Coordinates of C-alpha atoms in Angstrom, one line a residue:
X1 CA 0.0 0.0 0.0
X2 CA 1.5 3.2 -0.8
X3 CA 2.0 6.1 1.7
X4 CA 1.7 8.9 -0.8
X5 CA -0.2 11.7 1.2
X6 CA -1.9 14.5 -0.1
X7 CA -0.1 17.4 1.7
X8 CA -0.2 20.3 -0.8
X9 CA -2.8 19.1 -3.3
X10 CA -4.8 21.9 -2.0
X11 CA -2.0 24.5 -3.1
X12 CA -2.0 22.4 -6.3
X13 CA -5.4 22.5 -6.9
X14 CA -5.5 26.1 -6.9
X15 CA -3.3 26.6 -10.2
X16 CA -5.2 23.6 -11.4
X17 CA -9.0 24.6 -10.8
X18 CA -11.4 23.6 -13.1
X19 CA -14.2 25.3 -15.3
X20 CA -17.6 25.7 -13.2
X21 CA -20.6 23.1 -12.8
X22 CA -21.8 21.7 -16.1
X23 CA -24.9 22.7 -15.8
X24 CA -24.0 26.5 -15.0
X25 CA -21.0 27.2 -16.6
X26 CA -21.7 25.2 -19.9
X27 CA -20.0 27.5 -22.0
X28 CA -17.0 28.9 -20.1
X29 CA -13.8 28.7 -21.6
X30 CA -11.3 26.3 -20.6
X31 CA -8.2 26.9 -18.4
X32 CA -5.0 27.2 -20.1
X33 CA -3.1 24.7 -18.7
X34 CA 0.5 26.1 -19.9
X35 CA 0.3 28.4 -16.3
X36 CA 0.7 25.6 -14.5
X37 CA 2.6 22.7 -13.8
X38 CA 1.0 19.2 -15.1
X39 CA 1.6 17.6 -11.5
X40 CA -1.0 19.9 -10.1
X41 CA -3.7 18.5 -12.4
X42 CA -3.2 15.3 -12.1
X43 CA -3.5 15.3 -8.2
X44 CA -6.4 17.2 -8.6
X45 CA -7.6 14.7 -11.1
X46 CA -6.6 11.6 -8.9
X47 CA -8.1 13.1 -5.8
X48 CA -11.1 13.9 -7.5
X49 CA -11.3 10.5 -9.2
X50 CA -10.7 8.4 -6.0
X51 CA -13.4 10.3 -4.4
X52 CA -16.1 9.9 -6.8
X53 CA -15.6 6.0 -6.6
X54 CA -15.2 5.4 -2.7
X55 CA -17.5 7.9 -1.0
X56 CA -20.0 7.3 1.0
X57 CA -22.2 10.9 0.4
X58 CA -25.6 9.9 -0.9
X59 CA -25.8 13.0 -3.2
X60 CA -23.3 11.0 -5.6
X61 CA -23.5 7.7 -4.2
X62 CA -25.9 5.5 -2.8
X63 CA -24.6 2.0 -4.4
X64 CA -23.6 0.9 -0.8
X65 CA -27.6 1.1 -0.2
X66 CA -28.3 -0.7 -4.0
X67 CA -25.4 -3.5 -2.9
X68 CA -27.2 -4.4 0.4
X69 CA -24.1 -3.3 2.2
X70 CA -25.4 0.0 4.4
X71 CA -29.3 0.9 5.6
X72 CA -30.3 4.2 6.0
X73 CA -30.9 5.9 9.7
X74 CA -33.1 8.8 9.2
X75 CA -33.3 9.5 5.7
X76 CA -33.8 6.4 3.3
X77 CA -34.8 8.4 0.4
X78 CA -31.7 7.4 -1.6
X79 CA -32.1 3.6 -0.5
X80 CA -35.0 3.4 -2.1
X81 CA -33.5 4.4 -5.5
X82 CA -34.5 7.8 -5.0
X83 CA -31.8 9.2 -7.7
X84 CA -33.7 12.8 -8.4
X85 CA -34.3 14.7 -5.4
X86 CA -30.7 14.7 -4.7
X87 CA -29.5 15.0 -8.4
X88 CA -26.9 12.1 -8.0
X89 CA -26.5 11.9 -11.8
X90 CA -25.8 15.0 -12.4
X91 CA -23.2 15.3 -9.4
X92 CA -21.6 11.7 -10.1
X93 CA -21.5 13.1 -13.7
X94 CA -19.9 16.0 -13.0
X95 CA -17.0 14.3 -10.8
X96 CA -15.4 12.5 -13.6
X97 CA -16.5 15.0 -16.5
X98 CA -15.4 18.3 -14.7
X99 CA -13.4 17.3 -11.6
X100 CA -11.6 14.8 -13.4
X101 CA -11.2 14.5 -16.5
X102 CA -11.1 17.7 -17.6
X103 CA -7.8 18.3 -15.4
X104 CA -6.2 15.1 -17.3
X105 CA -6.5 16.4 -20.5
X106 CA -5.4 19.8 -19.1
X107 CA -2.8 17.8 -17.7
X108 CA -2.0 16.2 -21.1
X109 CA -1.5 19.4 -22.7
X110 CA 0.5 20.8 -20.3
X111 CA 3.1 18.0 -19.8
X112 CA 4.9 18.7 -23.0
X113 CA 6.1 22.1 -21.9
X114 CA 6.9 21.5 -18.6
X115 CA 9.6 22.4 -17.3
X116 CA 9.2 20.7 -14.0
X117 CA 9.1 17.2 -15.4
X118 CA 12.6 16.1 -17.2
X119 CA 12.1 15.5 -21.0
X120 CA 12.9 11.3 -20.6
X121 CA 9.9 11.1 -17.8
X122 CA 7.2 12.8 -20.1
X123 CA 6.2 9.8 -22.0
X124 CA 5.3 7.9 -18.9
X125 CA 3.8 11.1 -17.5
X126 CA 1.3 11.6 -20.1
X127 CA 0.7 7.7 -19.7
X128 CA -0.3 8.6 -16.2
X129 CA -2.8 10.6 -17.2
X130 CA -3.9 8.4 -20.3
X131 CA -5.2 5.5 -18.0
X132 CA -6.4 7.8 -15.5
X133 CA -8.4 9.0 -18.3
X134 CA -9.1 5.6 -19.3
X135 CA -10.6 4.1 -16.1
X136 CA -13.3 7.4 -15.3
X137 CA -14.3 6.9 -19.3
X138 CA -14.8 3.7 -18.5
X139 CA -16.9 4.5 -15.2
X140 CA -18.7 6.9 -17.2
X141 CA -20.1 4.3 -19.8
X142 CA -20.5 1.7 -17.5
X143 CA -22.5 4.2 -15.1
X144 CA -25.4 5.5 -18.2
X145 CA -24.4 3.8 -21.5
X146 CA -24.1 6.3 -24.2
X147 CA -22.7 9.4 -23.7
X148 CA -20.5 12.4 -24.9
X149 CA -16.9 11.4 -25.8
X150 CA -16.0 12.4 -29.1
X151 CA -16.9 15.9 -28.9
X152 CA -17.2 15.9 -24.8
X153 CA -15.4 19.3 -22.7
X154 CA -14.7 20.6 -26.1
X155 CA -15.4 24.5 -25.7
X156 CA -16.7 24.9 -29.1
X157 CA -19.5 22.1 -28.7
X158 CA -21.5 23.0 -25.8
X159 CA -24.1 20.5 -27.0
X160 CA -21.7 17.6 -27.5
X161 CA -23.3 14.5 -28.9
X162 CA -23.6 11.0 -27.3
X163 CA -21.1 8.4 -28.8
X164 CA -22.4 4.6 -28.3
X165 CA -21.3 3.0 -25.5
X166 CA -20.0 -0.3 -27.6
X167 CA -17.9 1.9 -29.9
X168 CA -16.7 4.0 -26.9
X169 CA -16.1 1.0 -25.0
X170 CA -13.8 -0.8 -28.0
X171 CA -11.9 2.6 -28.1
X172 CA -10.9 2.9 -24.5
X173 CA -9.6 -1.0 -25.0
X174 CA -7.3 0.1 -28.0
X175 CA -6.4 3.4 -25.8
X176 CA -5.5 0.8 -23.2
X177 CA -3.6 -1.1 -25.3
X178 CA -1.4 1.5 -26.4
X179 CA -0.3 3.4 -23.1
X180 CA 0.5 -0.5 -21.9
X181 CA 2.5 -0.8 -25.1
X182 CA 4.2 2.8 -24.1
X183 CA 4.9 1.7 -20.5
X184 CA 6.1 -1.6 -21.5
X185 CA 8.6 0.3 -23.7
X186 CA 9.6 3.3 -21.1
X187 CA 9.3 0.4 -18.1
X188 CA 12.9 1.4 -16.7
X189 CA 12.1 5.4 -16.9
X190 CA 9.7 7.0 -13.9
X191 CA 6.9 8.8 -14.6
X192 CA 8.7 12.0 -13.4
X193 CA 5.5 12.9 -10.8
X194 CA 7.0 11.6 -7.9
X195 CA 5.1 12.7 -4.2
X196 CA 3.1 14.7 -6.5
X197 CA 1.8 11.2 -7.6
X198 CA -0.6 10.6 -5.1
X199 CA -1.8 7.0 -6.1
X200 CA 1.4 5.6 -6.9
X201 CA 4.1 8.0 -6.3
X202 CA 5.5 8.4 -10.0
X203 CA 6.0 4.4 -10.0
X204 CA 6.0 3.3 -13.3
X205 CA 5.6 -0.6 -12.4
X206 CA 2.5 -0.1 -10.4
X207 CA 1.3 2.1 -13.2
X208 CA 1.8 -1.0 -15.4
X209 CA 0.2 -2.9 -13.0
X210 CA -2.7 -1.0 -13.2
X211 CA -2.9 -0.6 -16.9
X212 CA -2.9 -4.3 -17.2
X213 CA -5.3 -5.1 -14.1
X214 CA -7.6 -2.6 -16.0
X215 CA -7.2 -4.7 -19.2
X216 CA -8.1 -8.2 -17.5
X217 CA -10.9 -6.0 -15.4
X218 CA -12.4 -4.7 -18.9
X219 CA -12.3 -8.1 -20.6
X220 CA -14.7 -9.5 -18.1
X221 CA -16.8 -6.9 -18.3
X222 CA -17.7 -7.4 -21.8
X223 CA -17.2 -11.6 -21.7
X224 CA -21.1 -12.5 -21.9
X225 CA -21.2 -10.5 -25.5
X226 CA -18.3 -10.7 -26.7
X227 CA -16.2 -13.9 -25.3
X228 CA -13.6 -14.0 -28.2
X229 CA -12.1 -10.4 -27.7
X230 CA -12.5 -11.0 -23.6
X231 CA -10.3 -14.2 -23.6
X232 CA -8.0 -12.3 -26.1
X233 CA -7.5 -9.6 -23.9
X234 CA -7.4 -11.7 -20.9
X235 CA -5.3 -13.9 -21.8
X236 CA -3.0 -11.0 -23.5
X237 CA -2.3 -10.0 -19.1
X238 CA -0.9 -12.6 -18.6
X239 CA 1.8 -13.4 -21.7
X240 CA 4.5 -12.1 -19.9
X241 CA 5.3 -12.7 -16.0
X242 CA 4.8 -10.1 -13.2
X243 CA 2.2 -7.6 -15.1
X244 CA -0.6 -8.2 -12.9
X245 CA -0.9 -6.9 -9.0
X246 CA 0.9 -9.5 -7.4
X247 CA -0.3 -8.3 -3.5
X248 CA -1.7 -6.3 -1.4
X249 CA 1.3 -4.2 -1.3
X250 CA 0.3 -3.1 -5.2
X251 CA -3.3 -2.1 -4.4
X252 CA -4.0 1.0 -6.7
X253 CA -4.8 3.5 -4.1
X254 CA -4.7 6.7 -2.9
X255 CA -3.7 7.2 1.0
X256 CA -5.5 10.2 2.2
X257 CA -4.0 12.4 5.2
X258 CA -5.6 13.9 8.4
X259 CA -6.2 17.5 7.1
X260 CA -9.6 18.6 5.7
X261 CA -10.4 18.7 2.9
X262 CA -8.1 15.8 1.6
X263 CA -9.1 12.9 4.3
X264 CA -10.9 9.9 4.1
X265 CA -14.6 10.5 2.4
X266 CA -16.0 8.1 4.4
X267 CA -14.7 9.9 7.8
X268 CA -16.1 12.9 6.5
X269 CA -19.3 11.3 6.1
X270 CA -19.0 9.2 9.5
X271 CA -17.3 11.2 11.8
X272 CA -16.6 14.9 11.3
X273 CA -20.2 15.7 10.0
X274 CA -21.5 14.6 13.3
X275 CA -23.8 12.1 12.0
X276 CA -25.1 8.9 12.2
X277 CA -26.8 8.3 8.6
X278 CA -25.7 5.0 8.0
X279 CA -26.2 1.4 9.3
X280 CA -25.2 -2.3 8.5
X281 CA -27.6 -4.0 6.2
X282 CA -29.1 -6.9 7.5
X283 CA -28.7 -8.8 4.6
X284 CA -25.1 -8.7 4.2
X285 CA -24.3 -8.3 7.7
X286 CA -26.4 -12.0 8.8
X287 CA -24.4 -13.4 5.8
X288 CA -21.7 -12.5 7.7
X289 CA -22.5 -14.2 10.3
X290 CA -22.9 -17.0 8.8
X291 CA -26.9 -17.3 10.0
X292 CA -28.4 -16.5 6.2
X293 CA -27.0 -17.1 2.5
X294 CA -25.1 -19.9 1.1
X295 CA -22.3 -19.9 3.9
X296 CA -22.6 -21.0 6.8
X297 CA -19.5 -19.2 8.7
X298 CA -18.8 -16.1 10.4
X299 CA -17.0 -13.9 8.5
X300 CA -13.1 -12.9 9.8
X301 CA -14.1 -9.4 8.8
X302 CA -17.0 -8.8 10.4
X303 CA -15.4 -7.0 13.4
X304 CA -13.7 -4.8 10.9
X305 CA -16.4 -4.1 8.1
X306 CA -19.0 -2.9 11.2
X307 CA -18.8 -2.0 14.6
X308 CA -21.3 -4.4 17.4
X309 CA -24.6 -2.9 18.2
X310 CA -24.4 -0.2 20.9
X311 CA -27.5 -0.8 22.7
X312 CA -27.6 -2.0 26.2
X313 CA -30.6 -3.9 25.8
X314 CA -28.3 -6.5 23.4
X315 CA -25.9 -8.7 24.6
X316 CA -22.2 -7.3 24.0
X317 CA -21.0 -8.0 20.9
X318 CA -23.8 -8.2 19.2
X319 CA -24.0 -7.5 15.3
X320 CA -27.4 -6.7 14.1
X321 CA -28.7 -5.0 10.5
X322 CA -30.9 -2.7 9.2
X323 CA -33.4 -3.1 6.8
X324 CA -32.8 -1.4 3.8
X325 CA -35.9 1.5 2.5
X326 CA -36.6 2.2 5.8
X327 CA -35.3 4.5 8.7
X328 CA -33.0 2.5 11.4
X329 CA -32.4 3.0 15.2
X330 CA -28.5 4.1 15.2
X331 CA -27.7 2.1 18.5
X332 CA -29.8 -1.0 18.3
X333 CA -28.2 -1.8 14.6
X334 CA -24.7 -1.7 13.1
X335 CA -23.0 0.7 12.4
X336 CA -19.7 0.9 10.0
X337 CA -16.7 0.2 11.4
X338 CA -14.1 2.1 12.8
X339 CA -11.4 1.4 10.4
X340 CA -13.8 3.2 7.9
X341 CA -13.8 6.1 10.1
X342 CA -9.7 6.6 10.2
X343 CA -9.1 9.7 8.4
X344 CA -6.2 8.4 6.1
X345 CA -7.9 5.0 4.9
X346 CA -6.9 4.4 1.2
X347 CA -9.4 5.1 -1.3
X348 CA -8.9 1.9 -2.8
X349 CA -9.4 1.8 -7.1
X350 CA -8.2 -1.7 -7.7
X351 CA -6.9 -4.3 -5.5
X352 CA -4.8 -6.9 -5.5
X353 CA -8.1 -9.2 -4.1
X354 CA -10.0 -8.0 -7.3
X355 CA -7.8 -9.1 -9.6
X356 CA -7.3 -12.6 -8.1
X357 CA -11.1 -12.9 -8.3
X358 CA -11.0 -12.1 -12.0
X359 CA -8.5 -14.7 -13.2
X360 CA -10.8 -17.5 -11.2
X361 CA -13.8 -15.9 -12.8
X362 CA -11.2 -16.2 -16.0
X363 CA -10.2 -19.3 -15.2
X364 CA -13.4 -20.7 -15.3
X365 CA -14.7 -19.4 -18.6
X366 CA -11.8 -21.2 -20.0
X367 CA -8.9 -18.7 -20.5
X368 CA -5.4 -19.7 -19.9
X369 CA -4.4 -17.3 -17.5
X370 CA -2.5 -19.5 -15.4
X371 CA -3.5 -21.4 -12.5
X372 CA -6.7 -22.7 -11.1
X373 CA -10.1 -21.3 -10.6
X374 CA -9.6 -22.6 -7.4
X375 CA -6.2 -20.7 -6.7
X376 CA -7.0 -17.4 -7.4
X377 CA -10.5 -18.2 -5.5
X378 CA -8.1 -18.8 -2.6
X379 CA -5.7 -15.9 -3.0
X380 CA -8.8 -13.7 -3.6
X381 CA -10.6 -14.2 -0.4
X382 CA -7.0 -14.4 1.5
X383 CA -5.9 -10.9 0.1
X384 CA -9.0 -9.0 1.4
X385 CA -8.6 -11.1 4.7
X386 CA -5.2 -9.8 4.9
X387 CA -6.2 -6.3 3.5
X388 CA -9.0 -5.6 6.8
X389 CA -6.4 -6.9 8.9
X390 CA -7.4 -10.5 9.1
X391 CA -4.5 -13.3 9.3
X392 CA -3.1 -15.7 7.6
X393 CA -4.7 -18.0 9.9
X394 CA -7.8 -16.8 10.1
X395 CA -8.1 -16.9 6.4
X396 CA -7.0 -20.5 5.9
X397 CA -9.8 -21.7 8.7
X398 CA -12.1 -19.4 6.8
X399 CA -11.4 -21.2 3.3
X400 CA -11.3 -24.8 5.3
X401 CA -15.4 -24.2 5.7
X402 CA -17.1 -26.5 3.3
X403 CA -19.8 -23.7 2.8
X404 CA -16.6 -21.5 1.8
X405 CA -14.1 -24.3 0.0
X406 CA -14.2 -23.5 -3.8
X407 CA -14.8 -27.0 -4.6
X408 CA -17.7 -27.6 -1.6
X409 CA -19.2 -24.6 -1.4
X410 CA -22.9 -24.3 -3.0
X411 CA -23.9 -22.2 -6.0
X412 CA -22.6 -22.6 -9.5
X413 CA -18.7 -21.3 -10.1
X414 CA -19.9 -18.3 -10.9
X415 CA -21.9 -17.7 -8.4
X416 CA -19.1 -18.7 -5.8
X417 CA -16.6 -16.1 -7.5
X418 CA -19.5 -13.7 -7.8
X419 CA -20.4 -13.7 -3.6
X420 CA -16.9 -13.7 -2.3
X421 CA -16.2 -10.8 -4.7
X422 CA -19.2 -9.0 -3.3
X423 CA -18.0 -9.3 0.1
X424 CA -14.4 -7.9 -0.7
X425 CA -15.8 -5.6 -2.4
X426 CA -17.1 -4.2 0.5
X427 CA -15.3 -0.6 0.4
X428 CA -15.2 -0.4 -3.0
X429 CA -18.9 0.2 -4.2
X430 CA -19.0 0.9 -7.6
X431 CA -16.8 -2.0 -8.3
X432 CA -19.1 -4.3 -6.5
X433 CA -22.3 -2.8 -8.1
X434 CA -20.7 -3.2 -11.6
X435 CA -19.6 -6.7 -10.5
X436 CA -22.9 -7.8 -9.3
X437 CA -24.5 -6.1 -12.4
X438 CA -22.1 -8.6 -14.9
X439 CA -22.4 -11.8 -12.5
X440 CA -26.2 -11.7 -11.6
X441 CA -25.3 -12.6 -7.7
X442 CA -26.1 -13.0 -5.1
X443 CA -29.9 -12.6 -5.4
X444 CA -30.4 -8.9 -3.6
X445 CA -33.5 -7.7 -2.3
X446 CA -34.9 -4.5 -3.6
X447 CA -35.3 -2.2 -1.4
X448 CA -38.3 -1.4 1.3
X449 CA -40.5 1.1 -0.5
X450 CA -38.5 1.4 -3.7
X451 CA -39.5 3.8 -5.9
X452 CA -38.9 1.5 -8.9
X453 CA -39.2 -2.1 -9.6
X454 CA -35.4 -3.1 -9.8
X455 CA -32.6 -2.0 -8.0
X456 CA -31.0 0.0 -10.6
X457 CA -28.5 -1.3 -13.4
X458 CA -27.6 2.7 -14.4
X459 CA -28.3 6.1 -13.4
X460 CA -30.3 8.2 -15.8
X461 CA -29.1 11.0 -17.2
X462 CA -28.1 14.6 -15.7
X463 CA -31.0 16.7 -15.9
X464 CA -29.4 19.6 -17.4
X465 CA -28.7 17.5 -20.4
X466 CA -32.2 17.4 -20.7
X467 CA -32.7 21.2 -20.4
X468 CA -29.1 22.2 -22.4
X469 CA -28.3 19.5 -24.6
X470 CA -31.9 17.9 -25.3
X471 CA -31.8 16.6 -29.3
X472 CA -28.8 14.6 -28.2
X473 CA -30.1 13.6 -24.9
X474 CA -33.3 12.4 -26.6
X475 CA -31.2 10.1 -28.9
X476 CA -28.9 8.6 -26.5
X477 CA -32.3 8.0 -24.2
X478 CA -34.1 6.3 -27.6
X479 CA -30.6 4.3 -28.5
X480 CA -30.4 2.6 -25.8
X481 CA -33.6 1.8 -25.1
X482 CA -34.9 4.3 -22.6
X483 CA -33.5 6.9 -19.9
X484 CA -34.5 4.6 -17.3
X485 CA -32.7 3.1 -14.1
X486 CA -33.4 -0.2 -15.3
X487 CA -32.4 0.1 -18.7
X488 CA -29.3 -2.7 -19.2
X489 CA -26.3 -1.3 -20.7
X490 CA -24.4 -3.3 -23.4
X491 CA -22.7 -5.9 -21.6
X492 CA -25.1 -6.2 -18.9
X493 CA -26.6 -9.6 -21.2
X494 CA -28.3 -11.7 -18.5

C-alpha cells in the first residue's frame, strides 16, 4: 500500500482549478493549462477520481444502499432508489466529467512544456494521465451507457453529442492497449510525478500494473457479449510474468492524510459531520454471520467491516442490520466500522483481491491465465482477509469451511466467484455494483419502498442534459432503449 499523502494538493489544486458546474457554466472557456505545472492537475484529477468511486455521500453515491451493504438511519430516500431529489447523476457526472477529466487532458497538454518534469519522464507522464483517463471513461459508460466522448469538454461544442457506449467501449480498449505498449517500452524510466503522484508515487511498475489489471478488469466486463475479444485480452495480461498486481502491497490507491479537505470521504461522512446516517444492512451483515446465505460461517471481517450494536438492551457483541428502504435506530443496529472512520484510509481503485477474483472468474470461462479457478478463489478471499487486517490464519480456517471451500461450497462457479467478490468488495462500491451487475449474484433484495421495480443497473441522465443538450439527450435516451434506471447497458446480457 502506498503512503503517498496529499499534503499540498490543495495549493495544487489552486493553479489547477477547473471550469464551473456543467450545468451552470456550460459554455466557459477552458483553463490554459500552460500556467501551471502538469503535476498539479493530475492530483487534482486523482483526488477527485478516488473520491467519486469510494465515498459514501448519498448525493453522488448510494450503491452501498443498491449493494445491500449499508441501511439508511433517518433518511432512506436514496435507498430506495431515490436518484432525483438529490441529483446524483448529475453530481456523479460532474466528478469524472469536470473534476476529473477535464484536469487530465489539461494535464496532457501541459506536460509537453513542462519544465518541471525532465524530458525522458514525459512519456510515462502523459501515460499517467492516459489510464487515468481511461478508467473514469470507462466509469462513465458503464455508469449511463451512451454518452458524450468524441466531442465531450470541447469549448466549441456546448451541445456535444452522445457516442455509443460499444464503440466507446472498443476505443478505450485500444487506448489501453497502447499506453500499456508505451509503459512496457519506457518500463525502466519513472513517470517523473513523484510525491506529487498521489496513487502511486511516480511508479512506473505499479502504473503497469494498473494498466494491465484494467485490461483483465475490462475483458470481463464485456465476456457475456463478446467472449472471443474477452479471452484475447485476458489472456493478453498474462503473456508475460509479473504484469498483474501481485499483492496487497500493489493495491492502486490513494492514502488520504488527516487535514480537511483531503481525508478519508467516508470519515467525512461518519465522523466529522457529526452524524449517524448510515447502518449495517441486515442482509449482508447475517451473511456475515454466517446465520443467512449460502455460507454458513462467520465472516473474519466482520469485526472490521461494522462496529457491534451499541444498545444496552443486546448482549455485547452483538452485530445486528438494518433493513434497507426504511429509517434505522442508530444504536440497536450496526454501524460501520471504525477502520472506515480513520481519516487516512486508502481510497482503494483496484486491489490486488479483485484481480485474483478475476482470473478465477477467467479461469473458469476457460482462458489460460494460469492457475486454477480454485487458486486465485483462494488468493482472492485471503488478500481481502489480509487487506481488513485479518490473518493468515484466520483466512486458511475461513477457506477450510465447506460452505466457503471453492470445490464444496454451493452455487454454481460463478456464483461462488461472484459472492466472495461481493464481500471484498465491501469498500469499494461501484466496483461491487458493476460486478454484481455482470455476474447476476447474489440474489439482492430490492429495497423497502422502492420507488422502482429493480434495484437499478444505471443512473439516468443529468437533468441539465435534458434542459441544455436535449436533441442529443433524446437520442442517447431512444438508442439505448430508454432513460430509465433499469435500462441494461451493453454488456449487462443476463
Amino acid at each position: 500500500m502506498k503512503k503517498i499523502l496529499l499534503a499540498g494538493v490543495s495549493a495544487l489544486a489552486l493553479t489547477a482549478s477547473c471550469v464551473g458546474s456543467l450545468d451552470d457554466d456550460y459554455n466557459v472557456d477552458p483553463k490554459s493549462p500552460t500556467t501551471a505545472p502538469a503535476a498539479g492537475f493530475i492530483a487534482n484529477a486523482e483526488r477527485s477520481l478516488t473520491r467519486a468511486v469510494v465515498s459514501p455521500n448519498v448525493n453522488s453515491n448510494p450503491l452501498r444502499y443498491f449493494t445491500q451493504y449499508w441501511a439508511a438511519t433517518d433518511y432512506p430516500t436514496e435507498a430506495r432508489y431515490d436518484l432525483n431529489t438529490r441529483n446524483i447523476p448529475t453530481n456523479f457526472w460532474n466528478s469524472l466529467y469536470r473534476d476529473c477529466i477535464q484536469d487530465l487532458r489539461a494535464a496532457k497538454t501541459a506536460i509537453p512544456n513542462d519544465i518541471t518534469i525532465p524530458e525522458a519522464n514525459k512519456a510515462n507522464a502523459l501515460a499517467v494521465a492516459e489510464v487515468l483517463e481511461i478508467y473514469a471513461w470507462a466509469t462513465l459508460v458503464e455508469t449511463y451507457g451512451n454518452i458524450p466522448y468524441s466531442e465531450a469538454l470541447d469549448f466549441n461544442k456546448p451541445r456535444p453529442k452522445y457516442d455509443d457506449q460499444t464503440t466507446i467501449y472498443n476505443d478505450l480498449i485500444s487506448r489501453l492497449d497502447v499506453v500499456i505498449r508505451a509503459l512496457d517500452t519506457n518500463a525502466s524510466v519513472s513517470t517523473g510525478l513523484g510525491t506529487n503522484d498521489l496513487i502511486n508515487g511516480g511508479s512506473t511498475v505499479l502504473w503497469t500494473k494498473f494498466a494491465y489489471a484494467m485490461k483483465l478488469r475490462m475483458a470481463l466486463v464485456i465476456a457475456d457479449v463478446d467472449n472471443t475479444k474477452a479471452k484475447a485480452m485476458a489472456e493478453s495480461t498474462v503473456a508475460s510474468a509479473g504484469k498483474l498486481l501481485a499483492s496487497n502491497a500493489d493495491n492502486i490507491d490513494l492514502t488520504f492524510n488527516g487535514t480537511f479537505p483531503n481525508t478519508n470521504p467516508l470519515f467525512e461522512d461518519l465522523v466529522r459531520s457529526g452524524r449517524q446516517d448510515f447502518v449495517g444492512a441486515n442482509y449482508f451483515i447475517d451473511r456475515l454471520k454466517g446465520v443467512a446465505g449460502p455460507v454458513k460461517a462467520v465472516d473474519p471481517r466482520l469485526n472490521d467491516y461494522f462496529n457491534a450494536a451499541t444498545s444496552a438492551s443486546l448482549p455485547a457483541g452483538s452485530f445486528v442490520g438494518g433493513v434497507v428502504g426504511t429509517t434505522n435506530p442508530k444504536t440497536t443496529i450496526s454501524q460501520p466500522g471504525t477502520k472506515l472512520r480513520a481519516q487516512t484510509l486508502p481510497g482503494v481503485l483496484m486491489s490486488y483481491a479483485q484481480v485474483e477474483f478475476l482470473l478465477a472468474e477467467a479461469r473458469s470461462r476457460g482462458y489460460a491465465v494460469g492457475g486454477t479457478a480454485e487458486s486465485h478463489y483462494n488468493a482472492g478471499v485471503t488478500a481481502s482477509i489480509l487487506e481488513w487486517g485479518g490473518t493468515a490464519a484466520e483466512a486458511t480456517a475461513y477457506l477450510a469451511n465447506p460452505t466457503v471451500a471453492y470445490t464444496t461450497a454451493p452455487g454454481t462457479e460463478k456464483q461462488k466467484i461472484a459472492y466472495q467478490e461481493w464481500v471484498a468488495l465491501y469498500n469499494q462500491p461501484v466496483e461491487s455494483w458493476t460486478t454484481w451487475r455482470r455476474l447476476d449474484y447474489p440474489n439482492l433484495p430490492i429495497a423497502v419502498q422502492a420507488v422502482t421495480d429493480v434495484i437499478p443497473v444505471r443512473y439516468v441522465y443529468p437533468v441539465v442534459e435534458q434542459n441544455i443538450n436535449g436533441a442529443n439527450y433524446s437520442e442517447a435516451a431512444a438508442a439505448i432503449g430508454g432513460d430509465k434506471v433499469g435500462t441494461k447497458l451493453f454488456w449487462d446480457k443476463f
